[in-house]
Short mmCIF file of C-alpha atoms in Angstrom, two decimals:
data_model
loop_
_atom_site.label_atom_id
_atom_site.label_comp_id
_atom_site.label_asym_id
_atom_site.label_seq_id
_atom_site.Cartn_x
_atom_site.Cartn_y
_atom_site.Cartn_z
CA UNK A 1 94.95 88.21 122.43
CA UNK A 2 96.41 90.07 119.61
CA UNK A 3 96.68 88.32 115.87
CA UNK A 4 99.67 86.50 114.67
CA UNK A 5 100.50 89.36 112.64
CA UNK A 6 100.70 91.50 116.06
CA UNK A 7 102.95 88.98 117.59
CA UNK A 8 105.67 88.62 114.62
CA UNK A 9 106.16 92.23 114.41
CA UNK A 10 106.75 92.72 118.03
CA UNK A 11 109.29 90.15 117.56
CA UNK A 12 110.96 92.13 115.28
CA UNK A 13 110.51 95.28 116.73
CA UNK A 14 112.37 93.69 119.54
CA UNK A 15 115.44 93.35 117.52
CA UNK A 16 115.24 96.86 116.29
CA UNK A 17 117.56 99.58 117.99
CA UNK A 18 116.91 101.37 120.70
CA UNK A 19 117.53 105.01 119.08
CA UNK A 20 117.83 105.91 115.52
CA UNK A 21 119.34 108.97 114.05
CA UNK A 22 117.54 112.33 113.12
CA UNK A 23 117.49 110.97 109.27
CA UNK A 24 117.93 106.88 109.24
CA UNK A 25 120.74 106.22 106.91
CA UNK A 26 118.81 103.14 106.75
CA UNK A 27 115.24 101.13 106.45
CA UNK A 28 114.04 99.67 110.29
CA UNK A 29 115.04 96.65 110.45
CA UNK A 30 111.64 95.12 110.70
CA UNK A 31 110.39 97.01 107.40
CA UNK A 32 114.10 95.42 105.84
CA UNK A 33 113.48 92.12 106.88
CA UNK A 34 109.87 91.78 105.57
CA UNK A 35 110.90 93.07 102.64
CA UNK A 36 113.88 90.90 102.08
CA UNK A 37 111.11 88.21 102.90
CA UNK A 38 109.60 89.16 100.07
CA UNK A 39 111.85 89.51 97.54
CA UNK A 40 111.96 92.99 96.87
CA UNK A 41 115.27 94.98 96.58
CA UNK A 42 115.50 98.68 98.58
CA UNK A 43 116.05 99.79 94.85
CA UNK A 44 112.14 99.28 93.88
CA UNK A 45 111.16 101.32 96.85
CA UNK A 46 111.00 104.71 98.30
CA UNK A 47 110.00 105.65 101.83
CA UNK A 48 109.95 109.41 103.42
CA UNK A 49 108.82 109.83 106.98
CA UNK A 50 108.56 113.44 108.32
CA UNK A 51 107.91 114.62 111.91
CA UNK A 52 105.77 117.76 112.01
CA UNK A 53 107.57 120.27 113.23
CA UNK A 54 111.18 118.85 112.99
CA UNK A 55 113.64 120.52 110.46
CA UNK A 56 115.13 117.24 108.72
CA UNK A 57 112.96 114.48 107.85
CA UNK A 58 112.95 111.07 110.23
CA UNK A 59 113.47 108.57 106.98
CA UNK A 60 114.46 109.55 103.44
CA UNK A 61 115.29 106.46 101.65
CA UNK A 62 115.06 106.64 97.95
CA UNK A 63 112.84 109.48 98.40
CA UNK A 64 113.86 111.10 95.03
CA UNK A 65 112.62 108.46 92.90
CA UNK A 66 110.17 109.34 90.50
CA UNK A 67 107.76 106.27 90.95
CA UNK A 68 103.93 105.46 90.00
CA UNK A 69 102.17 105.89 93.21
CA UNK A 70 98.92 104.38 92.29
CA UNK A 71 95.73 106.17 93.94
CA UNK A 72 97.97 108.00 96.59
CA UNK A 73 98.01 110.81 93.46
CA UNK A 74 94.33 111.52 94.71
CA UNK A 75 96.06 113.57 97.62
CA UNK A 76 97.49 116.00 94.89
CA UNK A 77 93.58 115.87 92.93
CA UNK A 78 91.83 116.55 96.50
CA UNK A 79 93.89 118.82 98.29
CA UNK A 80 94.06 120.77 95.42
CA UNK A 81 90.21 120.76 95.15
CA UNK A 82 89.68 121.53 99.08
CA UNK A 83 91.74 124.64 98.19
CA UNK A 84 91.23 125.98 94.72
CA UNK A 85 87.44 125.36 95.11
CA UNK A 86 86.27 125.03 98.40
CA UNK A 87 85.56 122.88 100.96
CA UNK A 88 81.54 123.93 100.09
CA UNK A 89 81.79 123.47 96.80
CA UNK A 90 79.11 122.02 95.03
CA UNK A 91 77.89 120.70 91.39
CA UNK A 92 74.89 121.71 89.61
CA UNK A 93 72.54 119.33 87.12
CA UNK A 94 70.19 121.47 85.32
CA UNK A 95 67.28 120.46 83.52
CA UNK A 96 65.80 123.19 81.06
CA UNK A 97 62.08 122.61 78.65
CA UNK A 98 63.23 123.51 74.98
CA UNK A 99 59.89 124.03 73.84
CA UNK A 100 56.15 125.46 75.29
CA UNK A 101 55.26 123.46 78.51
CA UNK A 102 51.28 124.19 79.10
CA UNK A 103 49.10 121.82 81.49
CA UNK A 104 51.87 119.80 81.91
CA UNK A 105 52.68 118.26 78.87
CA UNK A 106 55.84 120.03 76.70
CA UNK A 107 55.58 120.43 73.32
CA UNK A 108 59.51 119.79 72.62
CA UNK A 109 62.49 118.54 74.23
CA UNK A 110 63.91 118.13 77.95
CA UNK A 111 67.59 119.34 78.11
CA UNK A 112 70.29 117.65 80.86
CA UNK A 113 72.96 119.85 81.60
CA UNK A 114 75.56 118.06 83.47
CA UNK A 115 78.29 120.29 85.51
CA UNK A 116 80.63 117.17 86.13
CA UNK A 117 78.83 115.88 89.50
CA UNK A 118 80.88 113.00 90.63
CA UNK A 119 78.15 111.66 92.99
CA UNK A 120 74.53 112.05 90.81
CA UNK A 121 73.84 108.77 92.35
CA UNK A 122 70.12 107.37 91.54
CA UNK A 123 68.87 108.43 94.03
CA UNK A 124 69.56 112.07 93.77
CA UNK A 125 68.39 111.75 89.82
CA UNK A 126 65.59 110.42 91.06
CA UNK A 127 64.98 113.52 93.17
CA UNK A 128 65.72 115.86 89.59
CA UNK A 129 63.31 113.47 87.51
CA UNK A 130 61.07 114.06 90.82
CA UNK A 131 60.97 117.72 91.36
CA UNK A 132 60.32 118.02 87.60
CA UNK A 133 57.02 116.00 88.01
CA UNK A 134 56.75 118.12 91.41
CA UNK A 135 56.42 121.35 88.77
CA UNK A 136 53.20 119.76 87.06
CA UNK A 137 55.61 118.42 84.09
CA UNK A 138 53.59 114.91 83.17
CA UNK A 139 54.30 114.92 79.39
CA UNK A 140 57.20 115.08 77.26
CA UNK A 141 56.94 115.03 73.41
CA UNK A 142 60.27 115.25 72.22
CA UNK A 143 63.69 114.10 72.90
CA UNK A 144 65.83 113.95 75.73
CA UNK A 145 68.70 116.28 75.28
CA UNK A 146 72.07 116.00 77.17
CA UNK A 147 74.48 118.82 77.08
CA UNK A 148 77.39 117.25 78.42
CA UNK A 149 80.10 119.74 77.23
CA UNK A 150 80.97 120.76 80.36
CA UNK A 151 83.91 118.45 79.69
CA UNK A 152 85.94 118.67 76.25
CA UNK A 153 84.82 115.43 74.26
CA UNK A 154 87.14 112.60 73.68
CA UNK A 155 87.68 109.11 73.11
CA UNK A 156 87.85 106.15 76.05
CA UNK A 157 88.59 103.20 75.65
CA UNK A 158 87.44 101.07 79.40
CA UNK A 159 89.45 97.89 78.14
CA UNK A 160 92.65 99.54 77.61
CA UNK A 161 94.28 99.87 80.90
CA UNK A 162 93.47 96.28 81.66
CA UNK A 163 91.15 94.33 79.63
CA UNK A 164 87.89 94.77 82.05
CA UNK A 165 85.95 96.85 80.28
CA UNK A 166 82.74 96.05 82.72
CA UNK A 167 84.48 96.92 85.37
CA UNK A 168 83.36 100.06 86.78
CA UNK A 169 86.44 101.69 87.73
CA UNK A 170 87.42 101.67 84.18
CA UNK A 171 84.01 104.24 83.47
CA UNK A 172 85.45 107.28 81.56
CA UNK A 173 84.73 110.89 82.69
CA UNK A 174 81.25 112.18 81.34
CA UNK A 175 79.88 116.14 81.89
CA UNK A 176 76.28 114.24 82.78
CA UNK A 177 77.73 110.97 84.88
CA UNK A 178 74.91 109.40 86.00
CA UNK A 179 74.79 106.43 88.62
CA UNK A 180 78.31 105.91 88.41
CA UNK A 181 77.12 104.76 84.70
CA UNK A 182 76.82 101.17 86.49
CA UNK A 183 74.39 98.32 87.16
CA UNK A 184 74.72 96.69 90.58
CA UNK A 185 73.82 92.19 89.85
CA UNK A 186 72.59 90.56 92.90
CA UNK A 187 73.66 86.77 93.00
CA UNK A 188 70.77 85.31 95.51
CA UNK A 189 71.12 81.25 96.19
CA UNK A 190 68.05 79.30 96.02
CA UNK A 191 69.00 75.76 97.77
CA UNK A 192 65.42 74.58 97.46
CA UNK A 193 64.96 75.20 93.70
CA UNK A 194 68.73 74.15 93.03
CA UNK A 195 69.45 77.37 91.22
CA UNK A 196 70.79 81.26 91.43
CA UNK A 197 68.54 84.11 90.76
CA UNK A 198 70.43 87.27 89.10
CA UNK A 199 68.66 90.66 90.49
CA UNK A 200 69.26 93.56 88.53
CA UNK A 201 69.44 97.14 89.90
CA UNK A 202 68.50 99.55 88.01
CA UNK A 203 66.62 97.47 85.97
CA UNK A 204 67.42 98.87 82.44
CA UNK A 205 65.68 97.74 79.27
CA UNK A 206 68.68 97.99 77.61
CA UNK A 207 70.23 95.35 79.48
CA UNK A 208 69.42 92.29 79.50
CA UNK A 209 71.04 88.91 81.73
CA UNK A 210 71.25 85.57 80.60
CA UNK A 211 71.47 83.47 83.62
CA UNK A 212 72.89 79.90 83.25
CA UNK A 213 75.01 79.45 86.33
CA UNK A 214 74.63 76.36 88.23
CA UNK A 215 73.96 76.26 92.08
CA UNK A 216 77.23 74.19 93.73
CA UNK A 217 77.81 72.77 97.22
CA UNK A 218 81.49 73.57 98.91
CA UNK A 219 83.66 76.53 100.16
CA UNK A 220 82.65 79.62 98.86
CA UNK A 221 86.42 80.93 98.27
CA UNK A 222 87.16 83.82 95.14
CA UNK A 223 83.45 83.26 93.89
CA UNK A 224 84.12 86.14 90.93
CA UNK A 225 86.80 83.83 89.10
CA UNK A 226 84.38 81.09 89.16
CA UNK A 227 81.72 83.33 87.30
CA UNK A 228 81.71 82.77 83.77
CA UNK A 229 81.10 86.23 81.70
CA UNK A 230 80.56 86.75 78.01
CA UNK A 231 79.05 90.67 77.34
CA UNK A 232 78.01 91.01 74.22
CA UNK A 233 76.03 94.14 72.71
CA UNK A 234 76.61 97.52 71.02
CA UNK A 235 75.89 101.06 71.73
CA UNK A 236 72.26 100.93 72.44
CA UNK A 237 71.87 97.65 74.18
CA UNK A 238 74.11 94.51 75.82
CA UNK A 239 73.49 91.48 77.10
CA UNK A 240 75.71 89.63 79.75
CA UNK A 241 75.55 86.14 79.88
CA UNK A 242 76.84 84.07 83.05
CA UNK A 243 78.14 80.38 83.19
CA UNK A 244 79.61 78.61 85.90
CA UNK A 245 79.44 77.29 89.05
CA UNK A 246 77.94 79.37 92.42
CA UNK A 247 78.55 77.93 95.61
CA UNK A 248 75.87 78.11 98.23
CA UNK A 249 77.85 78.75 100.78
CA UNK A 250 78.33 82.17 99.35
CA UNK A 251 74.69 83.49 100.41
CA UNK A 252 73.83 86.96 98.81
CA UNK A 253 76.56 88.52 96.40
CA UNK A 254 77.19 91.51 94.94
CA UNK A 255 78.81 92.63 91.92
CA UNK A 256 78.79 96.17 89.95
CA UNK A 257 79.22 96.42 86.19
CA UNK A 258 79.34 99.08 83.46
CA UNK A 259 78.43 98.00 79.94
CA UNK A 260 76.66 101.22 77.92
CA UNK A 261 77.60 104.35 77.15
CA UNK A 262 76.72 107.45 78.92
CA UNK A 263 73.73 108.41 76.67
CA UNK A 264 72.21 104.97 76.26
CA UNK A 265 72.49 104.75 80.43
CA UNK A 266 71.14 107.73 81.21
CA UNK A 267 68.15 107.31 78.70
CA UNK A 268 67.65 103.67 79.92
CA UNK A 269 67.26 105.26 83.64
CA UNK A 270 65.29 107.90 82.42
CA UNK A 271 62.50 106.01 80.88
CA UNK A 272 61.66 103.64 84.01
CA UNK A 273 62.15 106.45 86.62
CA UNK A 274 60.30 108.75 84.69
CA UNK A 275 57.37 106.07 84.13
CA UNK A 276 57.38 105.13 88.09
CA UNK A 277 56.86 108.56 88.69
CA UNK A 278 53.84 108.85 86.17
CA UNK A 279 55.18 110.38 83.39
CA UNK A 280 54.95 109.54 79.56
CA UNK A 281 58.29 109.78 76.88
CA UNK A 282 58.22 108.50 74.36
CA UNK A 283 61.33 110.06 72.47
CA UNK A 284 64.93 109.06 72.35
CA UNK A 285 68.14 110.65 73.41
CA UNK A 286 70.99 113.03 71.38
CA UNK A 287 73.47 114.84 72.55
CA UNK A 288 72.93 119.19 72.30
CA UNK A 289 73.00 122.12 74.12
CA UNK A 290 71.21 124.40 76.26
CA UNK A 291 69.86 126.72 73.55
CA UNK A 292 69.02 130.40 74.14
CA UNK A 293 65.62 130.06 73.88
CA UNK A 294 65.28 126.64 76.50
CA UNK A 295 63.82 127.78 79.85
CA UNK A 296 65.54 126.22 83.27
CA UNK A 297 62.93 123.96 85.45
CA UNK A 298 64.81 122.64 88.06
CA UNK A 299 68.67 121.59 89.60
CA UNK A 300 69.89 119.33 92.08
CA UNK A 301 72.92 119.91 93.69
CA UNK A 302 75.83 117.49 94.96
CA UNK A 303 77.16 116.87 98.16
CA UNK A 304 79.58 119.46 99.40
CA UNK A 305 83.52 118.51 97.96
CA UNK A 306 84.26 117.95 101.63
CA UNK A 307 81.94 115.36 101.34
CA UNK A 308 82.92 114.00 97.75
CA UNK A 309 86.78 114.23 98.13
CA UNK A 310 85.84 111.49 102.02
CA UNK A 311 83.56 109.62 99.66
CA UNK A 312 86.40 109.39 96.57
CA UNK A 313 89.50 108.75 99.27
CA UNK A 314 87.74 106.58 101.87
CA UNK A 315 87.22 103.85 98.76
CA UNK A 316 89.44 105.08 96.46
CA UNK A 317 86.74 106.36 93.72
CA UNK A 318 88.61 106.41 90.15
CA UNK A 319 85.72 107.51 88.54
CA UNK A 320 85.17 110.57 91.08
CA UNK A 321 88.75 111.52 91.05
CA UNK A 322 88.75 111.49 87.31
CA UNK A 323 85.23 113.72 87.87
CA UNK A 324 87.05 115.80 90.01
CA UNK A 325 90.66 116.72 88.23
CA UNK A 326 88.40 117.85 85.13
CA UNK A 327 86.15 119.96 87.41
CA UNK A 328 89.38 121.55 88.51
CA UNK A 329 90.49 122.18 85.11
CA UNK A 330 86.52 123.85 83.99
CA UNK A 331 86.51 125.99 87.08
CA UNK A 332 89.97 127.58 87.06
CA UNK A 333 91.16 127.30 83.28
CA UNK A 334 87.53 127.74 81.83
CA UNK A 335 85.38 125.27 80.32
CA UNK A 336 84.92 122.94 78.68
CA UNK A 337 87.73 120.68 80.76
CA UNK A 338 90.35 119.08 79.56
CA UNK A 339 93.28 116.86 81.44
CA UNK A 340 95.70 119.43 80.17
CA UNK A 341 93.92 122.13 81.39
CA UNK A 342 93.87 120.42 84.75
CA UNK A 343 97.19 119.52 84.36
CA UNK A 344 98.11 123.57 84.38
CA UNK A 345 95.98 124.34 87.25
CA UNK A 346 97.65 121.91 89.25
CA UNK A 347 101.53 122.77 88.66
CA UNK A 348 100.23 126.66 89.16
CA UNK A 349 98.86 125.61 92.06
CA UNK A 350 101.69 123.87 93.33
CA UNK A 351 104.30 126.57 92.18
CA UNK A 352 101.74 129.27 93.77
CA UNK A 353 102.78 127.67 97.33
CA UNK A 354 106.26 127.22 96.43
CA UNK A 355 106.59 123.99 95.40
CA UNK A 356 107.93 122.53 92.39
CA UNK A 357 107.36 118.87 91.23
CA UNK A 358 109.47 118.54 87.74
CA UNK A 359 109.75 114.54 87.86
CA UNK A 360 105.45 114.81 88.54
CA UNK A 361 103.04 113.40 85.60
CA UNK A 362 99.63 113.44 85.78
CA UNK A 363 97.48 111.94 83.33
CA UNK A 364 93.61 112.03 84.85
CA UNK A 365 94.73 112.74 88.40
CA UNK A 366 93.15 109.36 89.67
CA UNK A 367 96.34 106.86 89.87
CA UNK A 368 94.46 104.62 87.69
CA UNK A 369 97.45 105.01 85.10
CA UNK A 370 100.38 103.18 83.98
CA UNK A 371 102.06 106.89 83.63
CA UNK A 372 101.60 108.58 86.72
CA UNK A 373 104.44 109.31 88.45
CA UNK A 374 105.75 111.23 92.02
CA UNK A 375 108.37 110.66 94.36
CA UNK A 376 108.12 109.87 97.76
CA UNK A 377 109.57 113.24 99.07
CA UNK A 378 107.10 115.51 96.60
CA UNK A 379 104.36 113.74 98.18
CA UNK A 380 105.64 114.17 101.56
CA UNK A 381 106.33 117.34 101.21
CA UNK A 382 102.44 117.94 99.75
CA UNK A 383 100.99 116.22 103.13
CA UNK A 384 103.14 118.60 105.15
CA UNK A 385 101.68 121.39 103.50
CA UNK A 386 98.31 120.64 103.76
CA UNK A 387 98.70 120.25 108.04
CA UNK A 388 99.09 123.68 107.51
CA UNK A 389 96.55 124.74 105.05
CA UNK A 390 93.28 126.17 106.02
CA UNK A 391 91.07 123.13 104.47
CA UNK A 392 93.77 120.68 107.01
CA UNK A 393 90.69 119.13 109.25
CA UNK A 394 88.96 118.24 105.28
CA UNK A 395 91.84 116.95 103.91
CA UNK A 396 92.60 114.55 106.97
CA UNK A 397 89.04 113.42 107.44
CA UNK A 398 89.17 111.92 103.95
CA UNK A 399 91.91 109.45 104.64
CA UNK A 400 90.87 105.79 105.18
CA UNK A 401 91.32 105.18 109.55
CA UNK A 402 93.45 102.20 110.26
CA UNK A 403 91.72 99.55 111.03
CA UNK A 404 88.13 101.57 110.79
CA UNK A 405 87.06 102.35 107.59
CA UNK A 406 87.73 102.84 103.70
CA UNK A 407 90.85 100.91 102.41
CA UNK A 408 92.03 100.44 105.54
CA UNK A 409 89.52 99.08 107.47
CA UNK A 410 90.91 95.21 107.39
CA UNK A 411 94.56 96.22 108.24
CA UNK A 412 96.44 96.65 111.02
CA UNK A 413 93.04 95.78 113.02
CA UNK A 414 95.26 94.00 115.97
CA UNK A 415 97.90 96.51 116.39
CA UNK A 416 98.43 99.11 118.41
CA UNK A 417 98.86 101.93 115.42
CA UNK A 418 95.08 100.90 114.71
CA UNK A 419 92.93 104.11 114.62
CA UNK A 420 95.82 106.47 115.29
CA UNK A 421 96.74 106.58 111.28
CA UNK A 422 94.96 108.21 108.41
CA UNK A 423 96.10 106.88 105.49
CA UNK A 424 95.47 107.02 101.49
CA UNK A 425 96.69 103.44 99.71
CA UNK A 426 97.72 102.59 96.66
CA UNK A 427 97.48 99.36 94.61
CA UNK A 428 97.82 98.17 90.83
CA UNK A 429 99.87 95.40 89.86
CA UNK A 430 103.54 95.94 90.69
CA UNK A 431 102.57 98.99 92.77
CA UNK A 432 101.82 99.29 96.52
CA UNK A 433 101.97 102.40 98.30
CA UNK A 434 100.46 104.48 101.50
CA UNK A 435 100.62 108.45 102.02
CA UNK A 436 99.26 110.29 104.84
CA UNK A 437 99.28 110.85 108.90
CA UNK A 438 100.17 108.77 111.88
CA UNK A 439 100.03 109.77 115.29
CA UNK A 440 103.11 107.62 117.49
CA UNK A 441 102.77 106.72 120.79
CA UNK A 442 104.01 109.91 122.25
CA UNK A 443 101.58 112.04 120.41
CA UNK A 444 103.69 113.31 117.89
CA UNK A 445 101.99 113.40 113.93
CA UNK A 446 104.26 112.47 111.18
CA UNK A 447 104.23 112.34 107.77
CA UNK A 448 104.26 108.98 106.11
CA UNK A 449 105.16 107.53 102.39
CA UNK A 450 105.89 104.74 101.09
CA UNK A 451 105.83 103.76 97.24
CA UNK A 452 107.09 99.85 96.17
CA UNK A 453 107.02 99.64 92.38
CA UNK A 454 108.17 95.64 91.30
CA UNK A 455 106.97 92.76 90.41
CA UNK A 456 106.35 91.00 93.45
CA UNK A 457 104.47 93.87 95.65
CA UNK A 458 101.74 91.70 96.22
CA UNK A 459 104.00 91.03 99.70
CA UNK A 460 104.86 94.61 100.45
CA UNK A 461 101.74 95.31 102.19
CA UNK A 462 103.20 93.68 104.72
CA UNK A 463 106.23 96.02 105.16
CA UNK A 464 104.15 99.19 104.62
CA UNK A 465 102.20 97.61 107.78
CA UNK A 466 105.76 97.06 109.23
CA UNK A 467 106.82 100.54 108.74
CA UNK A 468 103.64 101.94 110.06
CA UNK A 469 103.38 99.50 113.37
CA UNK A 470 107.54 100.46 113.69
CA UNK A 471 107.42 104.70 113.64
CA UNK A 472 103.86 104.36 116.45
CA UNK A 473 106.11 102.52 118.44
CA UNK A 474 109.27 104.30 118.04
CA UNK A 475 107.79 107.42 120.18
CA UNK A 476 107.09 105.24 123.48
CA UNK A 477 109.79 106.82 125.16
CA UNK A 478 113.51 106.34 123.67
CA UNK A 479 113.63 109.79 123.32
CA UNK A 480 114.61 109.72 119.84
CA UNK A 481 113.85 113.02 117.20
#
């Protein structure tokens, strides 16, 4: 049987008409209706629905509204990427001996050069730290060096766009991004010993957990509000100290945070990778440059951007879009980046395929802003020109799947539209929107947006579902556009 979410909107749908115009001169009544529900006037919203193919768009409410679209501005950052850099593209981390490496041991520094990789995860460091040992390196006597201007400096500030500083979404762009710059906490119930054991991955010296939560009996429900935090620390070290109450019925948890800064991190990660692997440091870290005289050792290269821009879409990445809009602005404009040098080789971009976008602002190309702004038509009119771009099958295959994967794996999982929709969301408070491709039940691919900036869009997802379920089941056969 299909969910009660199924069975209301086929209700409504039912009370839809039969045919609609080429261009509605009005919302489907079942996207109205929720939205009434919900308390949301047409005025906070904008919706543009586009057949591929057709002349005139299908919907074009509000369309011209210059609105924050949340993370649907990714699809400007990757299809921009797929095409100014390549589908193949890849980073580079280079590590270089600044010094006179004999039997093993140099007599100097190891330098980092970071290209911007938005996926050095730990396990591919571990692979650079790896083939470095791999090349008879055992001994380091000096410092590690990072050379991280690849990207312009400048200040962030992770608690300004919403007080969560740990919170690893709020991780500012870094040249040498390592890891995501993030510890992942393991909260692991022990009913027998009447307490909760905090495992720590990596394990970083420089971190340390004080663990005073209490093991509780009941529903598990929002188990993160219940967790008590107080981080404390400075630049080299922190220490996060938990409180509270964890409920058993939880089982295993997981939770990431980011609490040092990029040097301290990747200096933290160095030391106990680099002793697993055998190898003695005893220096400390400083920021530099690869000088003339350093010679390379080894790099590791990232993922193809196919494979980043699916990665940074699928789960809406901030940090990797942020990665990426930078990257854009090194590679095109020159290094090192800056977000108005990316900002340039975007609208150039853009006005090098026609298109013009003068109510568009883009401040790190990752929707994690308070500033950026599109309209619904702009971005329409982006996702129709990307169907008929070469890099069309990349761009696509990055979109979460209705019902399948990514951000849209837990919606729409009992209605027909499920799997026929590819779909980037949006979400911050007062904003809720979708972008992207849905194939109706006649086989025809349209172009979908919708953008709700008020208040009370925690109920428009609702609609958005509404909207989507409504335009599969418009092609069943009416004949309509």
């Amino acid at each position: 049987m299909r969910g009660m979410f199924t069975a209301v909107l086929a209700a409504l749908l039912a009370t839809a008409p039969a045919q609609v115009p080429a261009q509605a001169a009005s919302l489907p009544g079942p996207v109205a209706r929720v939205l009434a529900q919900a308390d949301i006037p047409e005025s906070a919203t904008a919706f543009y629905v586009h057949v591929i193919g057709a002349e005139h768009p299908l919907l074009d409410m509000g369309a011209e509204r210059s609105m924050n679209p949340a993370s649907a501005i990714k699809l400007v950052t990757s299809y921009a990427a797929l095409e100014l850099l390549g589908p193949a593209f890849r980073w580079v981390t280079e590590a270089y001996a600044a010094g006179t490496l004999s039997d093993g041991v140099l007599e100097g520094d190891l330098v980092l050069k970071g290209r911007g990789d938005p996926k050095l995860t730990l396990e591919n460091f571990w692979l650079l730290l790896r083939s470095l040992r791999s090349r008879g390196l055992r001994e380091i006597r000096g410092d590690l060096v990072l050379d991280r201007t690849y990207f312009a400096a400048q200040d962030h500030d992770p608690g300004r766009f919403d007080e969560q500083p740990t919170r690893p979404y709020n991780t500012g762009p870094d040249a040498l991004l390592v890891n995501f710059k993030a510890v992942r906490l393991k909260f692991v119930p022990d009913s027998e010993a009447r307490a909760v054991q905090i495992l720590v991955e990596p394990p970083l010296p420089q971190v340390r957990i004080v663990n005073r939560l209490t093991l509780a009996n009941g529903p598990c429900g929002d188990w993160v509000r219940r967790l008590q935090l107080d981080a404390q620390g400075g630049s080299a070290a922190t220490r996060l100290t938990f409180s509270g109450r964890y409920a058993a019925s939880c089982g295993e948890r997981e939770r990431n945070y980011s609490v040092l800064p990029h040097p301290h991190y990747v200096l933290g990660l160095f030391r106990e990778l680099w002793r697993e692997l055998g190898g003695t440091f005893t220096g400390t870290v400083r920021d530099g440059t690869v000088g003339a005289d350093a010679h390379p050792l080894v790099t590791v290269e990232s993922p193809a951007l196919a494979q980043v821009v699916r990665d940074m879409n699928k789960f809406s990445n901030n940090v990797m879009a942020r990665q990426l809009y930078l990257t854009l602005g090194a590679e095109v404009a020159g290094e090192p980046a800056t977000y108005e040098k990316a900002d340039r080789v975007v609208r150039e971009w853009l006005a090098g395929k026609g298109m013009t976008f003068p109510e568009m602002v883009l401040e790190n190309g990752s929707g994690l802003s308070r500033v950026e702004r599109i309209s619904a038509r702009h971005l329409g009119e982006l996702l129709l020109s990307s169907f008929r771009s070469p890099v069309m099958p990349e761009f696509i295959a990055s979109l979460p799947l209705a019902a399948a994967d990514g951000t849209m794996k837990k919606r729409l999982v009992d209605a027909e539209v499920a799997g026929q929709a590819h779909i980037k969301t949006g979400s911050l408070t007062g904003v809720r929107s979708i972008a992207g491709y849905l194939l109706d039940a006649r086989g025809r691919r349209l172009v979908v947006v919708s953008i709700i900036n008020h208040p009370n869009t925690g109920n428009a997802q609702a609609a958005q579902d509404a909207l989507l379920t409504w335009l599969y089941h418009r092609g069943a056969g009416n004949g309509c556009c």
